[in-house]
XYZ file of C-alpha atoms in Angstrom:
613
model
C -35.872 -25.406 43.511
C -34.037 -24.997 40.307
C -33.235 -28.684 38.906
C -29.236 -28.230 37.125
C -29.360 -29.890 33.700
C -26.960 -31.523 31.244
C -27.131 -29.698 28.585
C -27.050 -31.714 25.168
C -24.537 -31.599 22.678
C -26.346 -29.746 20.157
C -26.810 -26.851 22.318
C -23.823 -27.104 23.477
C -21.894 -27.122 20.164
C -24.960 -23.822 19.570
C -23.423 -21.719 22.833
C -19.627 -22.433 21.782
C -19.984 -21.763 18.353
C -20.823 -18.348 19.522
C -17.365 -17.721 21.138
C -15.292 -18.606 17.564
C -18.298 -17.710 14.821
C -19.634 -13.757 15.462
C -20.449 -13.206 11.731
C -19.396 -14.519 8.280
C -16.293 -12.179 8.474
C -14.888 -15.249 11.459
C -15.916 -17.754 8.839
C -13.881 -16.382 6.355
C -10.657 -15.999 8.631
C -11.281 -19.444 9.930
C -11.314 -21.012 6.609
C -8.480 -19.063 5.190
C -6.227 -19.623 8.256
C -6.730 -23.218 7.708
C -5.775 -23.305 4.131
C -2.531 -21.578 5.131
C -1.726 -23.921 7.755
C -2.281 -26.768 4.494
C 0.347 -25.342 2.797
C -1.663 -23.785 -0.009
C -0.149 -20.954 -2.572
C -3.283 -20.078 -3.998
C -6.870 -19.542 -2.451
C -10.075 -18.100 -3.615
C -12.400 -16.635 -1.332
C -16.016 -16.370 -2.753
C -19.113 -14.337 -0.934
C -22.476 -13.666 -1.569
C -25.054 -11.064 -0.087
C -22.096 -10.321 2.741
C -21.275 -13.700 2.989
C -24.684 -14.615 5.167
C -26.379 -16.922 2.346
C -23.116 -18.189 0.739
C -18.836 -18.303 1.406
C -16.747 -20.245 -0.346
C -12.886 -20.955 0.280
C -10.627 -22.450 -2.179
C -7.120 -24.012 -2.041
C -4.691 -26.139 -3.146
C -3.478 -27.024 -0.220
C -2.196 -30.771 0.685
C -5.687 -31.525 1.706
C -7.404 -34.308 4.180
C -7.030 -37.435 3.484
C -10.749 -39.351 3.805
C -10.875 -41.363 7.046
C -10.068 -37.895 8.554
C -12.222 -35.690 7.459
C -15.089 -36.591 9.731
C -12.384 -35.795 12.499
C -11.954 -32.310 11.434
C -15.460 -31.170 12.191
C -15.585 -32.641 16.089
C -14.788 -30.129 18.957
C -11.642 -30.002 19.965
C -10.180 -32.087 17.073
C -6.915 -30.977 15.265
C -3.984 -31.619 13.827
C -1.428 -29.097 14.537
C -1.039 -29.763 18.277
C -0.770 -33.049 20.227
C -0.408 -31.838 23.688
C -0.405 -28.575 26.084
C 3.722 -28.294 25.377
C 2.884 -27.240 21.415
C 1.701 -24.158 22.337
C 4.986 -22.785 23.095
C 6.779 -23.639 19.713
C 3.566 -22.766 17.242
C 3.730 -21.540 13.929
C 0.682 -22.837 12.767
C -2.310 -20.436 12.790
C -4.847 -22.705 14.037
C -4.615 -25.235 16.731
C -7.888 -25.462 18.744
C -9.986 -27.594 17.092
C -12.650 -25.534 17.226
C -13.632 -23.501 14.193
C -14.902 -26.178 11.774
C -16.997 -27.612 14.473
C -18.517 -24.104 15.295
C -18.731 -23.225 11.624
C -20.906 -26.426 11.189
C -23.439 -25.685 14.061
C -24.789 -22.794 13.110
C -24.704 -22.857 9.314
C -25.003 -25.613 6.160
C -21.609 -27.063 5.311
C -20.101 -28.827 2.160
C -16.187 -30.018 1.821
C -14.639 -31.147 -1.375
C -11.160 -32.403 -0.216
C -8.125 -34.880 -1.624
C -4.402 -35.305 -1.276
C -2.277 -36.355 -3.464
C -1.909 -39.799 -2.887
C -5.809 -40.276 -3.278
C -7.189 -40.659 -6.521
C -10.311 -39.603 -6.122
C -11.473 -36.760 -3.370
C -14.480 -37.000 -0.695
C -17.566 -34.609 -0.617
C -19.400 -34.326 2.751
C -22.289 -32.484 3.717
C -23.379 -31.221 6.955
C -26.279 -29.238 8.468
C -26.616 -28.227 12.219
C -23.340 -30.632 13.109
C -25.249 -33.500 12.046
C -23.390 -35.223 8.546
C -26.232 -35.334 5.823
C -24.326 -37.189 3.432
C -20.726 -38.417 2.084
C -19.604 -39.699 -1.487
C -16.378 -39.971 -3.352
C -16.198 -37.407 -6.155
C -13.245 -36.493 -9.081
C -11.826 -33.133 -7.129
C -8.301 -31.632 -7.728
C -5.781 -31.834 -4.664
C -6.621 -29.376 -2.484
C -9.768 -28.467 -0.041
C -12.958 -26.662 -0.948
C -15.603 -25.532 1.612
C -18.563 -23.870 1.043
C -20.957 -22.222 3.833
C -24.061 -21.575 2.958
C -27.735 -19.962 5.549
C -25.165 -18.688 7.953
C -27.399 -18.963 11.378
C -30.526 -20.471 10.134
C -31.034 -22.503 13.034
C -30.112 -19.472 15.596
C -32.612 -16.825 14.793
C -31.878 -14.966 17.254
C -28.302 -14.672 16.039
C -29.331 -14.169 12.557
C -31.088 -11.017 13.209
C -27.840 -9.064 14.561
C -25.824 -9.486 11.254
C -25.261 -6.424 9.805
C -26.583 -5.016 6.564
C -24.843 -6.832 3.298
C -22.489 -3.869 2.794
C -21.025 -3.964 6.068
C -20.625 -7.876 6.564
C -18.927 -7.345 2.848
C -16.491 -4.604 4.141
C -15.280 -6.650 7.579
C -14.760 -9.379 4.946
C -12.387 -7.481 2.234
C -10.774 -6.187 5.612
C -10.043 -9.436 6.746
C -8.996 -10.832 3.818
C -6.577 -8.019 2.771
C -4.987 -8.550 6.358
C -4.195 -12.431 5.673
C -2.628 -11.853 1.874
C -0.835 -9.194 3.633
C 0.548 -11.656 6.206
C 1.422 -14.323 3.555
C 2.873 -12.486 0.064
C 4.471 -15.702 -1.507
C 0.276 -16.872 -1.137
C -1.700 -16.085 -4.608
C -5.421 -14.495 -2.732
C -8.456 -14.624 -5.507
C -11.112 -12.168 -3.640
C -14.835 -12.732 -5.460
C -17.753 -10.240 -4.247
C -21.109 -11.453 -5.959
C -19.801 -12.887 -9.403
C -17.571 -9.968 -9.095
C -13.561 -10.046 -9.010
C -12.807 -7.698 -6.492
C -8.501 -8.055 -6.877
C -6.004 -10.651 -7.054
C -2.607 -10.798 -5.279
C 0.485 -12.091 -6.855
C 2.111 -15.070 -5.431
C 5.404 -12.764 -4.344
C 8.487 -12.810 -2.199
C 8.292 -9.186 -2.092
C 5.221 -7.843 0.484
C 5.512 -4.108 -1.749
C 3.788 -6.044 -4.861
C 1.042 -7.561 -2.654
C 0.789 -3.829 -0.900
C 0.877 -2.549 -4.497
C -2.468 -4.712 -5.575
C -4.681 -3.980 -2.741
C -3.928 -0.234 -2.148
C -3.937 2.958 -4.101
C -0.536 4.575 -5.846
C -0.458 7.066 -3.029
C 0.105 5.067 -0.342
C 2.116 2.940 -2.255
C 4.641 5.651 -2.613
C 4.665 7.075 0.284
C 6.097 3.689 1.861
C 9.399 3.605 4.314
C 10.665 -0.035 4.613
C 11.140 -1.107 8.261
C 14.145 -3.590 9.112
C 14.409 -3.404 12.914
C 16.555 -6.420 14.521
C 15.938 -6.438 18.491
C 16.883 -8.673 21.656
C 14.594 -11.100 21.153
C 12.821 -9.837 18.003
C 12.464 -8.578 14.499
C 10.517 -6.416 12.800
C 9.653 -5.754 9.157
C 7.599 -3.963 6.951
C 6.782 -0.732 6.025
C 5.376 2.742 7.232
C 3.977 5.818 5.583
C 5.379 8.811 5.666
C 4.261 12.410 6.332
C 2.285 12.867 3.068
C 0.024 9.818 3.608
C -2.593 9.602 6.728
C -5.990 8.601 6.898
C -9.042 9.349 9.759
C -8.938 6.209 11.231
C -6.590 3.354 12.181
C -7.834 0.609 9.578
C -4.878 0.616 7.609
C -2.413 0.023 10.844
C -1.989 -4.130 10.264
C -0.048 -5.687 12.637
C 1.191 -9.236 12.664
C 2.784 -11.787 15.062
C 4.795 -14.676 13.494
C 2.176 -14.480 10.667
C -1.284 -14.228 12.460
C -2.907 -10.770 12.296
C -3.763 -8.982 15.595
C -5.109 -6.358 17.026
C -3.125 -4.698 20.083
C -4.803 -1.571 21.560
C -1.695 -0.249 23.185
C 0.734 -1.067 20.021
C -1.783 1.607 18.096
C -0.627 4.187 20.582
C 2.924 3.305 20.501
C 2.686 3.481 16.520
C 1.701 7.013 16.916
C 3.933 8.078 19.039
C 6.880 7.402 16.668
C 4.670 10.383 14.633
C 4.046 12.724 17.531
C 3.949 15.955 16.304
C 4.659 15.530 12.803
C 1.262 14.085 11.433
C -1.669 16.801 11.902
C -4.106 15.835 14.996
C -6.607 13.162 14.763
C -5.137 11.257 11.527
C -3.294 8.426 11.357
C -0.219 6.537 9.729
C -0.649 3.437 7.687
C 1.730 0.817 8.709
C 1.839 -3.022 7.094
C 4.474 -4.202 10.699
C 5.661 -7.966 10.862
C 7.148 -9.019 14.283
C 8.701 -12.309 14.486
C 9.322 -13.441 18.539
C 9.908 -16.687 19.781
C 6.894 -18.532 20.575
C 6.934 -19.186 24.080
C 7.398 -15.539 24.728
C 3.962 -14.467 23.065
C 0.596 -16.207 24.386
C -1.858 -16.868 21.515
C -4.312 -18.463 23.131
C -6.358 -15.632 24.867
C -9.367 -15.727 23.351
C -11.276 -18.580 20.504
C -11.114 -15.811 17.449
C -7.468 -15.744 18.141
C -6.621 -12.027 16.872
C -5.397 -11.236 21.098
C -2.146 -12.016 21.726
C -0.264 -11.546 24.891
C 3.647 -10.917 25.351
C 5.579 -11.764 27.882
C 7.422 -8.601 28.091
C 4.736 -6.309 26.632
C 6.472 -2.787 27.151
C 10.088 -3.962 25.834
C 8.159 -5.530 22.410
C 6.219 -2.307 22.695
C 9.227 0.541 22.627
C 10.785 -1.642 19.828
C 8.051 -1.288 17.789
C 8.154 2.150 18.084
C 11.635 2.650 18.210
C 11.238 0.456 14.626
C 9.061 2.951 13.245
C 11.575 5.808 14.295
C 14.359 4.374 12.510
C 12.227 4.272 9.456
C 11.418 7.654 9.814
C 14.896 8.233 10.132
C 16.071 7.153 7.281
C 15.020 9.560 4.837
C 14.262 13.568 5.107
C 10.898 14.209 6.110
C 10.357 17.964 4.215
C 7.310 17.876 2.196
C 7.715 18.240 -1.651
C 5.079 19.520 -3.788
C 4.907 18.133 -7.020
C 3.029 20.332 -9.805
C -0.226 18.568 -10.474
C -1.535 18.878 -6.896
C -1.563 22.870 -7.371
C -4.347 24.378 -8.345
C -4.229 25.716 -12.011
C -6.214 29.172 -10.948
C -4.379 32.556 -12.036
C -7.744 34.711 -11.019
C -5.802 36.478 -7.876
C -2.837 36.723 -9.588
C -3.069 40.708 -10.365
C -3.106 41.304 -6.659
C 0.263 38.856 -5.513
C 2.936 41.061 -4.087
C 6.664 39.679 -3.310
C 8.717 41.984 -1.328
C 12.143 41.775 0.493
C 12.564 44.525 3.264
C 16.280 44.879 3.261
C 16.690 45.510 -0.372
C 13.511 47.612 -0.791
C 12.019 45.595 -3.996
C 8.214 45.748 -4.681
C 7.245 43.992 -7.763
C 3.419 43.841 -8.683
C 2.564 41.424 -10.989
C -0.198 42.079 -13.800
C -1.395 44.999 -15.300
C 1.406 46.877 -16.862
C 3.168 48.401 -13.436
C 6.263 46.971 -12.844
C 8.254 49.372 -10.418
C 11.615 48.429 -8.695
C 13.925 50.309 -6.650
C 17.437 48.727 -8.070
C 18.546 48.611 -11.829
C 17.055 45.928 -13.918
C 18.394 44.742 -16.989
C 16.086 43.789 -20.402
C 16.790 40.587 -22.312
C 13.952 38.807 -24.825
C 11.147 41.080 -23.407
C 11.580 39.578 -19.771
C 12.812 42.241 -16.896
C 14.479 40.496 -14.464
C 15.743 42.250 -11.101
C 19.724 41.384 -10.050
C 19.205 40.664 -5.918
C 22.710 40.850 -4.312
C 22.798 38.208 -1.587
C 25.112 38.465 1.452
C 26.948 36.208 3.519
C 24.751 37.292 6.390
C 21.466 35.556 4.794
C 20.666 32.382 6.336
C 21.758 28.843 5.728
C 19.377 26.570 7.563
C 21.040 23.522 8.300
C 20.169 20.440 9.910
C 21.304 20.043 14.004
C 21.203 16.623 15.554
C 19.845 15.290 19.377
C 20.266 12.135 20.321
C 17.409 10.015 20.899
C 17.351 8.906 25.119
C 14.766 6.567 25.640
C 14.715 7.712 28.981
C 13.893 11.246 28.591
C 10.681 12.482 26.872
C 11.840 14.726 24.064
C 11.350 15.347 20.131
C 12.961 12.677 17.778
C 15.204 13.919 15.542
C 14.759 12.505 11.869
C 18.094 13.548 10.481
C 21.007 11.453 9.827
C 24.172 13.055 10.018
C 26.192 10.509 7.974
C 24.108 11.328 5.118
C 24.514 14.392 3.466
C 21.584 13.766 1.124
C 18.946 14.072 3.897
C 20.194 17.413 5.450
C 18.575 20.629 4.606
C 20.210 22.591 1.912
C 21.992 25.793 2.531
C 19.074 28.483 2.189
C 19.264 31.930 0.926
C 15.915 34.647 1.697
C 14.930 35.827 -1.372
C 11.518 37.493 0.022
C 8.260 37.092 1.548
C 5.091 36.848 0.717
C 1.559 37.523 2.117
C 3.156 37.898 5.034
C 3.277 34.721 5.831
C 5.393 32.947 3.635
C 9.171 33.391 3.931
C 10.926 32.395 0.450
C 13.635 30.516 0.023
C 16.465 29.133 -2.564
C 19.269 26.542 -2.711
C 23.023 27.742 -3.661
C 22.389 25.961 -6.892
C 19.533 27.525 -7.927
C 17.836 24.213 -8.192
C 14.824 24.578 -6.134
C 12.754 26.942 -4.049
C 11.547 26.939 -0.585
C 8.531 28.448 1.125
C 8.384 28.138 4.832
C 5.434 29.202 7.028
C 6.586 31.684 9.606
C 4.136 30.660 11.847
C 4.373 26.698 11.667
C 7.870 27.444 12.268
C 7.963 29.740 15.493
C 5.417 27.334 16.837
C 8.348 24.706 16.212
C 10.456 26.651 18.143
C 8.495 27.758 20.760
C 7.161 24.082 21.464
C 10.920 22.721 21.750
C 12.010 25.514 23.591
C 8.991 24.823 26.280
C 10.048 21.004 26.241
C 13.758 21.413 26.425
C 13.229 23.976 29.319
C 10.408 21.076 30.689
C 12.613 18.545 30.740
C 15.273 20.042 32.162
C 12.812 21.565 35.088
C 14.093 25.084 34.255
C 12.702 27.978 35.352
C 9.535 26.782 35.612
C 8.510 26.119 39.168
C 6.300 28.660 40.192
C 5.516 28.712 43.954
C 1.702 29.430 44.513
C -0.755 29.550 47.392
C -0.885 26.642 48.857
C -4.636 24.865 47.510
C -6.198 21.946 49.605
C -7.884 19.180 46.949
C -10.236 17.116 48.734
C -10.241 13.615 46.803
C -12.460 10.463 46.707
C -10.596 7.413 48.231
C -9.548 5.963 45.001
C -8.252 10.021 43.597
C -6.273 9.966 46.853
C -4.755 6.295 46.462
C -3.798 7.317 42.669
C -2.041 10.654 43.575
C 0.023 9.219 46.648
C 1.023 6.055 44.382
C 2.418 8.715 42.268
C 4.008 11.945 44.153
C 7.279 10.843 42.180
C 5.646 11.511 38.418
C 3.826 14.420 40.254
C 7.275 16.030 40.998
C 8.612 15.024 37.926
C 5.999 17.140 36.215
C 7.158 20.163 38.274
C 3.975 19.625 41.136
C 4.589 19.244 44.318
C 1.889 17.208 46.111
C 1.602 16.534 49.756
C -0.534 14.554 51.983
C -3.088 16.796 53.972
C -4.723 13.691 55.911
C -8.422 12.601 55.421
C -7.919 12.000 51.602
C -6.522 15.851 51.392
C -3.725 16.946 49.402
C -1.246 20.216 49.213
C 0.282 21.422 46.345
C 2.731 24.095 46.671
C 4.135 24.557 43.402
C 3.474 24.119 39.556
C 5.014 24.831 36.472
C 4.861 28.279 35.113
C 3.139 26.900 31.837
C 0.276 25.972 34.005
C 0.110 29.452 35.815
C -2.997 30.774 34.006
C -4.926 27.037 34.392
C -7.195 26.344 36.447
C -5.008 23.947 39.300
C -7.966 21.711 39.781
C -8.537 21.030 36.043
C -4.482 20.286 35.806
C -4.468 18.424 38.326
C -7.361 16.011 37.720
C -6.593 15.746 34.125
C -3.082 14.585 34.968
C -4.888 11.999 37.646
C -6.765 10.568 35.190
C -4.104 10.026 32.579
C -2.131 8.314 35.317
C -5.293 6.272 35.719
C -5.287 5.110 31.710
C -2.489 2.637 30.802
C -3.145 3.588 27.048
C -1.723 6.783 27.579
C 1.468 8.570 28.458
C 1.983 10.266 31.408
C 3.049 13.385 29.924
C 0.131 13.395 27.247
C -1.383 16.192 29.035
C 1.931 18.502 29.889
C 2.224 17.867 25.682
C -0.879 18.968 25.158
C -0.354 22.935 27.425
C 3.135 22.893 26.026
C 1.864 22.389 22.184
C -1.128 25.262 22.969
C 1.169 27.520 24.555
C 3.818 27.528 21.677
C 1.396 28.380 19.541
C -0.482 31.178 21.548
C 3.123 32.737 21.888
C 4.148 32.266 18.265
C 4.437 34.939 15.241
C 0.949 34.833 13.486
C -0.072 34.842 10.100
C -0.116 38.317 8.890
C 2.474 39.452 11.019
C 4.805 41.673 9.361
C 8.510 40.777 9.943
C 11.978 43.104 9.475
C 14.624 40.643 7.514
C 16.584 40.760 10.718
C 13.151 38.966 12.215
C 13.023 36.786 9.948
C 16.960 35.560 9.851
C 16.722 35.201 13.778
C 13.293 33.215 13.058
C 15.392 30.743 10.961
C 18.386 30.792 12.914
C 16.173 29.189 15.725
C 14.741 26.576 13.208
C 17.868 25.562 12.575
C 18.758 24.375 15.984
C 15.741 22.537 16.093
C 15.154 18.520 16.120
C 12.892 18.915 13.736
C 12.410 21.575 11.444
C 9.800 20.522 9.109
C 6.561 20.152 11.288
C 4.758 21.955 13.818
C 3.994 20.757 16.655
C 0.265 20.013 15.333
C 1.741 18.066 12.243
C 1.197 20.703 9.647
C 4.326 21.501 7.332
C 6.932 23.839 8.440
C 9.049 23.589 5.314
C 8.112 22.711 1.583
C 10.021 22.452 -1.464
C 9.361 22.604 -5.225
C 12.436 21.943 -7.240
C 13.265 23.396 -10.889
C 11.653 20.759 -12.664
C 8.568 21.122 -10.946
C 8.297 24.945 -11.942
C 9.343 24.435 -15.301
C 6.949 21.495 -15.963
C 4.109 24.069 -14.527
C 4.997 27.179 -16.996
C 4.972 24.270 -19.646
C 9.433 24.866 -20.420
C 9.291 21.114 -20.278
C 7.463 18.407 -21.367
C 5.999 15.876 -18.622
């Protein structure tokens, strides 16, 4: 018969440890946080060979005063709560008592610490949780802590740390996050002897952004000022000529700690859907500040989970935050001379042509032909192109936002004339693809891609109509699905959402179902593969409901749209643009790719070298 044990408090301090200390990375954060929470402006975080043989952290913070600092390495000691009734009015980052504790079990510890009203600091040394040694010692005010054979007496956890690169990459990631959260904090980052970057000690989070990250993100920055019910948010965003592969540069905080939120990712993107290409991602540096008892911190020892007590309302303001950043400025691309590509070798064989006046100009060579007079000045033959009233203006059209109702955002703001599109005149088209365009003034030009922008049309057209449940029922031979017990409980729960996406389901007994209608989008699918794929979204509370429907309704706009290549009569092409201007958004496809771009005078000039740069 198995005999229950006791364990001891070495191995117990050994299995804990494990929940709060992973890998050096959790060392780092843990020592950090704490400096913050001491009041420190200025810390220096030092690793070697990924921070498994050596971390040091820095600050000069107020420090622990000496008949204390035994205290801060027991379990469960700490000095930023008192009782169970702190936890709903904390602002402090740490409050467990756990991570110096945990930090010293597995790992070789030295503090250097003094306040000011000591005049000379403490050093303390301590291997396994057992204190090797203590002396007074000449320090500055502040805290030092150095961390040295990370897991030397837990082989078996020693052999799981990653290679050096790696442990130094979840480092710099972690650190980046906390001078992030804490601007007005000076953060001295030092890779193997090494000075990887310094942030200034700021009021202004676009400086600290400005010394961690390259100029392009840098620019492409929309500030975020969002006041809610019972929150704010602040920050900034990218915008649509700045995404990356993967979500590491989406940092979220919560009244200063950095966290990471599964679900908040999604609702990030969704403030983008449509308008970044698929599979990449926006950058996004979000502060939320919330009251304290409505946000649970203490889910789980590394402290990066956080739970709200309204998670879907803090969850639609976040993304409704993002929207009105988006919303604030125009969204067309610009392209700015040095990203084009200086090669002239296809040149000879570029053709612009407009149908309706019948001009053909060939560049290169010496043919020049043209159907209308042309007048000579300096060498240069330029063509006079009459344009009439009936040429197109495209013009911004607004749609409310209802919160309610699942439909494109518009990003225009009607009280400001600055973001609508210009007034645009055809001038010709090229490749048959490109439709060219210019501004009244004659200050820039416009090229938009016919097919970007009838798959704009055609995917807003197929939502509106969607939405609206509009011609698209489509009654059908009734189909019997025969479902597993937990299928069947999902699709019953749900005949409401069912009918709201334009299928009827009924019950057919004996985990059965009917369906009777669908959507005429969905006429050529396979009813099976609709309907299970709509099951299982309904099944995964990280996705919308309508994710799928998106998805048919995005593939079908495009397999109906105008194609590259396709030639188009000038009355095509004003009808094509008439449409884009009655849409919510005009300058992305449905897949995120440009509809619209613009390259204004300067631009050009700077390119045929009419200008200096």
């Amino acid at each position: 018969m198995a005999i229950i044990n006791l364990l001891d408090n070495e191995t117990i301090n050994k299995i804990a440890a494990g929940e709060v200390i992973e890998n050096p990375k959790s060392i780092v954060k843990e020592l950090v946080e704490n400096s913050i929470d001491a009041g420190a402006d200025e810390i220096t975080i030092e690793i070697k060979n990924g921070g498994k043989s050596f971390i040091r952290v820095t600050d000069n913070g107020k420090g622990i005063e000496k008949d204390q600092v035994e205290n801060a390495f027991k379990r469960h000691c700490t000095s930023k709560i008192s009782s169970s009734d702190d936890l709903n009015s904390l602002f402090t980052l740490g409050f467990r008592g756990e991570a110096l504790a945990s930090i010293a079990a597995v790992s070789k510890v030295e503090i250097i610490t003094r306040t000011n009203d000591d005049i000379y600091g403490i050093k303390m040394t301590i291997e396994g949780g057992k204190i090797i040694s203590k002396e007074d010692i000449g320090c500055p005010v502040g805290t030092t802590i150095t961390v040295t054979d990370l897991f030397y007496n837990v082989p078996a956890r020693k052999k799981f740390l990653k290679s050096d690169i790696s442990e130094s990459s979840n480092i710099n990631e972690i650190v980046v996050s906390l001078a992030l959260s804490k601007e007005n904090i000076s953060f001295k980052y030092i890779n193997n002897n090494n000075v990887a970057y310094r942030t200034p000690k700021t009021n202004n989070l676009m400086n600290t952004i400005s010394s961690l990250y390259e100029k392009d993100l840098y620019n492409s920055l929309l500030k975020i000022d969002y006041k809610g019910d019972v929150l704010g948010i602040t920050g900034y965003t990218t915008n649509l000529n700045y995404y990356r592969g993967n979500r590491k540069q989406q940092i979220v905080f919560v009244n200063g700690r950095v966290i990471k939120h599964r679900r908040m990712s999604y609702f990030i993107e969704e403030a983008y859907n449509t308008l970044l290409p698929k599979n990449k991602y926006p950058a996004c540096f979000i502060k939320i500040e919330i009251a304290p008892a409505l946000v649970d911190v203490n889910v789980h020892p590394a402290k990066t989970e956080v739970r709200f007590q309204n998670e879907e309302m803090v969850l639609n303001e976040i993304k409704n935050a993002i929207y009105s950043a988006l919303h604030s400025k125009s969204i067309m691309k610009e392209v700015k001379g040095e990203t084009l590509l200086h090669d002239s070798k296809d040149i000879n064989n570029l053709r612009i042509f407009d149908r309706s006046s019948g001009i053909s100009v060939i560049l290169g060579g010496l043919e020049n032909k043209f159907t209308e007079e042309t007048e000579e000045t300096e060498n240069i033959r330029i063509t006079e192109v009459e344009i009439s009233n009936k040429d197109i203006a495209v013009m911004e059209s607004l749609k409310p936002y209802d919160k309610f109702e699942f439909k494109q955002q518009t990003f225009i703001k009607a009280e400001n004339d600055e973001d609508k599109l210009p007034e645009l005149f055809v001038i010709g088209i090229v490749m048959d693809t490109y439709i060219i365009c210019e501004n009244p003034e004659k200050t820039c030009m416009f090229m938009i891609d016919q097919h970007a922008a009838h798959e704009r049309i055609n995917y807003e057209k197929f939502l509106n109509q969607y939405n609206s449940r509009e011609i698209l029922i489509q009654e059908i031979v009734p189909e019997v699905i025969n479902l597993s017990y937990d299928d069947y409980e999902t699709a019953m729960s749900n005949i409401e959402i069912f009918e709201y996406l334009g299928i009827s389901v009924e019950n057919f007994g004996n985990n059965a179902i009917l369906i009777n209608n669908i959507p005429t989008i969905f006429k050529d699918s396979n009813l099976k593969d609709v309907f299970y794929a709509i099951l299982d979204n309904l099944k995964d509370i990280t996705k919308s409901n309508l994710d799928f429907v998106m998805e048919k309704i995005i593939k079908e706009a495009c397999v109906k749209s105008v194609k590259s290549g396709d030639r188009l009569h000038m009355s095509e092409v004003r009808a094509l643009l008439n449409d884009l201007r009655m849409t919510d958004n005009p300058y992305t496809c449905p897949h995120g790719r440009p509809v619209i771009i613009k390259m204004t005078r300067y631009e050009i000039e700077k390119m045929f070298e009419r200008i200096q740069s």
